Amino acid sequence: KQWYQRRVRATQAGTYYFSVTYSSGLVATSNTKNLAVLKKCKEISTPVNTSLEKVDETGGYNQVVTCLPDDTDNSYVLLDSDSTSIFCNTSTGLYNSDYLSPCLVVVNST
């Protein structure tokens, strides 16, 4: 049996198919496939007193911020509960926002 291997060295997004001609004359053609080149969003800094979690979604991923666990000295709350996640669109490599809420220490008034 003889077979040939071809490698794709560089490509762009688009529709592709592969066709291989064997020494016997047999031609094998693949189904047409859509190739998407995904772009990575830049790294973001973790807001104060928080941790970040990456959650995969269709078309990209969310970066979700949560407050650090309470410890014996501090309890944490989000400064802005409407800004707890940002979405990275992997077709453009851009986030839908540039702000994630930090968490603040709760100060008990006595």
mmCIF file of C-alpha atoms in Angstrom:
data_model
loop_
_atom_site.group_PDB
_atom_site.id
_atom_site.type_symbol
_atom_site.label_atom_id
_atom_site.label_comp_id
_atom_site.label_asym_id
_atom_site.label_seq_id
_atom_site.Cartn_x
_atom_site.Cartn_y
_atom_site.Cartn_z
ATOM 1 C CA LYS A 1 0.000 0.000 0.000
ATOM 2 C CA GLN A 2 1.228 3.431 -0.854
ATOM 3 C CA TRP A 3 -0.076 6.637 0.578
ATOM 4 C CA TYR A 4 0.927 10.252 0.531
ATOM 5 C CA GLN A 5 0.898 12.766 3.305
ATOM 6 C CA ARG A 6 0.549 16.480 2.670
ATOM 7 C CA ARG A 7 0.914 19.132 5.310
ATOM 8 C CA VAL A 8 -0.711 22.522 5.464
ATOM 9 C CA ARG A 9 2.012 24.977 6.386
ATOM 10 C CA ALA A 10 -0.071 28.173 6.564
ATOM 11 C CA THR A 11 -3.702 28.938 5.991
ATOM 12 C CA GLN A 12 -6.439 31.493 6.395
ATOM 13 C CA ALA A 13 -10.034 31.080 7.449
ATOM 14 C CA GLY A 14 -12.296 29.807 4.700
ATOM 15 C CA THR A 15 -13.748 26.714 3.059
ATOM 16 C CA TYR A 16 -11.339 23.883 2.254
ATOM 17 C CA TYR A 17 -11.295 20.385 0.877
ATOM 18 C CA PHE A 18 -8.430 17.996 0.281
ATOM 19 C CA SER A 19 -7.857 15.819 -2.745
ATOM 20 C CA VAL A 20 -5.219 13.065 -2.846
ATOM 21 C CA THR A 21 -4.190 11.130 -5.940
ATOM 22 C CA TYR A 22 -2.594 7.750 -5.204
ATOM 23 C CA SER A 23 0.007 6.127 -7.458
ATOM 24 C CA SER A 24 -2.669 3.654 -8.581
ATOM 25 C CA GLY A 25 -4.645 6.550 -10.031
ATOM 26 C CA LEU A 26 -7.322 6.469 -7.331
ATOM 27 C CA VAL A 27 -8.417 9.963 -6.328
ATOM 28 C CA ALA A 28 -9.811 10.551 -2.833
ATOM 29 C CA THR A 29 -11.506 13.867 -2.059
ATOM 30 C CA SER A 30 -12.600 14.935 1.424
ATOM 31 C CA ASN A 31 -15.842 16.654 2.308
ATOM 32 C CA THR A 32 -15.756 20.437 2.279
ATOM 33 C CA LYS A 33 -14.899 21.865 5.710
ATOM 34 C CA ASN A 34 -15.115 25.379 7.069
ATOM 35 C CA LEU A 35 -11.868 26.430 8.761
ATOM 36 C CA ALA A 36 -12.074 29.224 11.301
ATOM 37 C CA VAL A 37 -8.922 30.818 12.691
ATOM 38 C CA LEU A 38 -9.662 31.702 16.320
ATOM 39 C CA LYS A 39 -8.071 34.755 17.868
ATOM 40 C CA LYS A 40 -7.095 34.937 21.510
ATOM 41 C CA CYS A 41 -8.053 37.977 23.563
ATOM 42 C CA LYS A 42 -5.266 39.721 25.451
ATOM 43 C CA GLU A 43 -4.618 38.700 29.031
ATOM 44 C CA ILE A 44 -6.505 40.757 31.592
ATOM 45 C CA SER A 45 -5.400 41.639 35.074
ATOM 46 C CA THR A 46 -7.327 40.182 37.984
ATOM 47 C CA PRO A 47 -9.202 42.909 39.897
ATOM 48 C CA VAL A 48 -8.390 43.454 43.587
ATOM 49 C CA ASN A 49 -9.576 40.725 46.022
ATOM 50 C CA THR A 50 -10.967 38.535 43.224
ATOM 51 C CA SER A 51 -10.297 35.421 41.210
ATOM 52 C CA LEU A 52 -11.018 34.886 37.503
ATOM 53 C CA GLU A 53 -12.594 31.841 35.897
ATOM 54 C CA LYS A 54 -12.672 31.165 32.159
ATOM 55 C CA VAL A 55 -16.021 29.727 30.996
ATOM 56 C CA ASP A 56 -16.239 28.463 27.399
ATOM 57 C CA GLU A 57 -19.218 29.687 25.389
ATOM 58 C CA THR A 58 -20.285 29.471 21.743
ATOM 59 C CA GLY A 59 -18.138 31.879 19.730
ATOM 60 C CA GLY A 60 -15.688 32.567 22.529
ATOM 61 C CA TYR A 61 -15.435 32.525 26.298
ATOM 62 C CA ASN A 62 -16.416 34.532 29.362
ATOM 63 C CA GLN A 63 -14.018 35.737 32.037
ATOM 64 C CA VAL A 64 -16.045 35.652 35.256
ATOM 65 C CA VAL A 65 -14.891 37.452 38.378
ATOM 66 C CA THR A 66 -15.737 36.257 41.900
ATOM 67 C CA CYS A 67 -14.713 37.606 45.255
ATOM 68 C CA LEU A 68 -12.059 35.821 47.260
ATOM 69 C CA PRO A 69 -13.433 33.646 50.058
ATOM 70 C CA ASP A 70 -14.032 35.399 53.344
ATOM 71 C CA ASP A 71 -11.281 34.931 55.892
ATOM 72 C CA THR A 72 -11.199 35.495 59.611
ATOM 73 C CA ASP A 73 -10.401 39.199 59.226
ATOM 74 C CA ASN A 74 -12.224 40.199 56.034
ATOM 75 C CA SER A 75 -15.482 39.736 54.169
ATOM 76 C CA TYR A 76 -15.636 40.753 50.497
ATOM 77 C CA VAL A 77 -18.405 42.153 48.279
ATOM 78 C CA LEU A 78 -18.448 43.140 44.610
ATOM 79 C CA LEU A 79 -18.237 46.872 43.974
ATOM 80 C CA ASP A 80 -20.431 46.581 40.846
ATOM 81 C CA SER A 81 -22.630 43.471 40.592
ATOM 82 C CA ASP A 82 -23.445 44.297 36.932
ATOM 83 C CA SER A 83 -19.796 43.934 35.889
ATOM 84 C CA THR A 84 -18.925 40.379 36.878
ATOM 85 C CA SER A 85 -18.049 38.984 33.441
ATOM 86 C CA ILE A 86 -16.681 40.005 30.070
ATOM 87 C CA PHE A 87 -16.962 38.039 26.827
ATOM 88 C CA CYS A 88 -14.047 37.334 24.492
ATOM 89 C CA ASN A 89 -15.201 36.999 20.882
ATOM 90 C CA THR A 90 -12.646 34.621 19.339
ATOM 91 C CA SER A 91 -13.507 35.646 15.781
ATOM 92 C CA THR A 92 -12.295 39.208 16.488
ATOM 93 C CA GLY A 93 -10.003 38.696 19.505
ATOM 94 C CA LEU A 94 -11.766 41.480 21.411
ATOM 95 C CA TYR A 95 -13.635 41.694 24.719
ATOM 96 C CA ASN A 96 -17.118 43.248 24.855
ATOM 97 C CA SER A 97 -16.002 45.448 27.773
ATOM 98 C CA ASP A 98 -12.802 46.566 29.455
ATOM 99 C CA TYR A 99 -14.099 46.643 33.025
ATOM 100 C CA LEU A 100 -14.506 43.942 35.664
ATOM 101 C CA SER A 101 -15.647 44.803 39.159
ATOM 102 C CA PRO A 102 -13.171 44.569 42.033
ATOM 103 C CA CYS A 103 -14.243 43.270 45.431
ATOM 104 C CA LEU A 104 -14.109 45.467 48.479
ATOM 105 C CA VAL A 105 -13.606 44.646 52.112
ATOM 106 C CA VAL A 106 -16.767 45.041 54.199
ATOM 107 C CA VAL A 107 -16.114 47.381 57.107
ATOM 108 C CA ASN A 108 -18.423 46.848 60.038
ATOM 109 C CA SER A 109 -19.321 50.045 61.835
ATOM 110 C CA THR A 110 -19.260 49.656 65.574
#
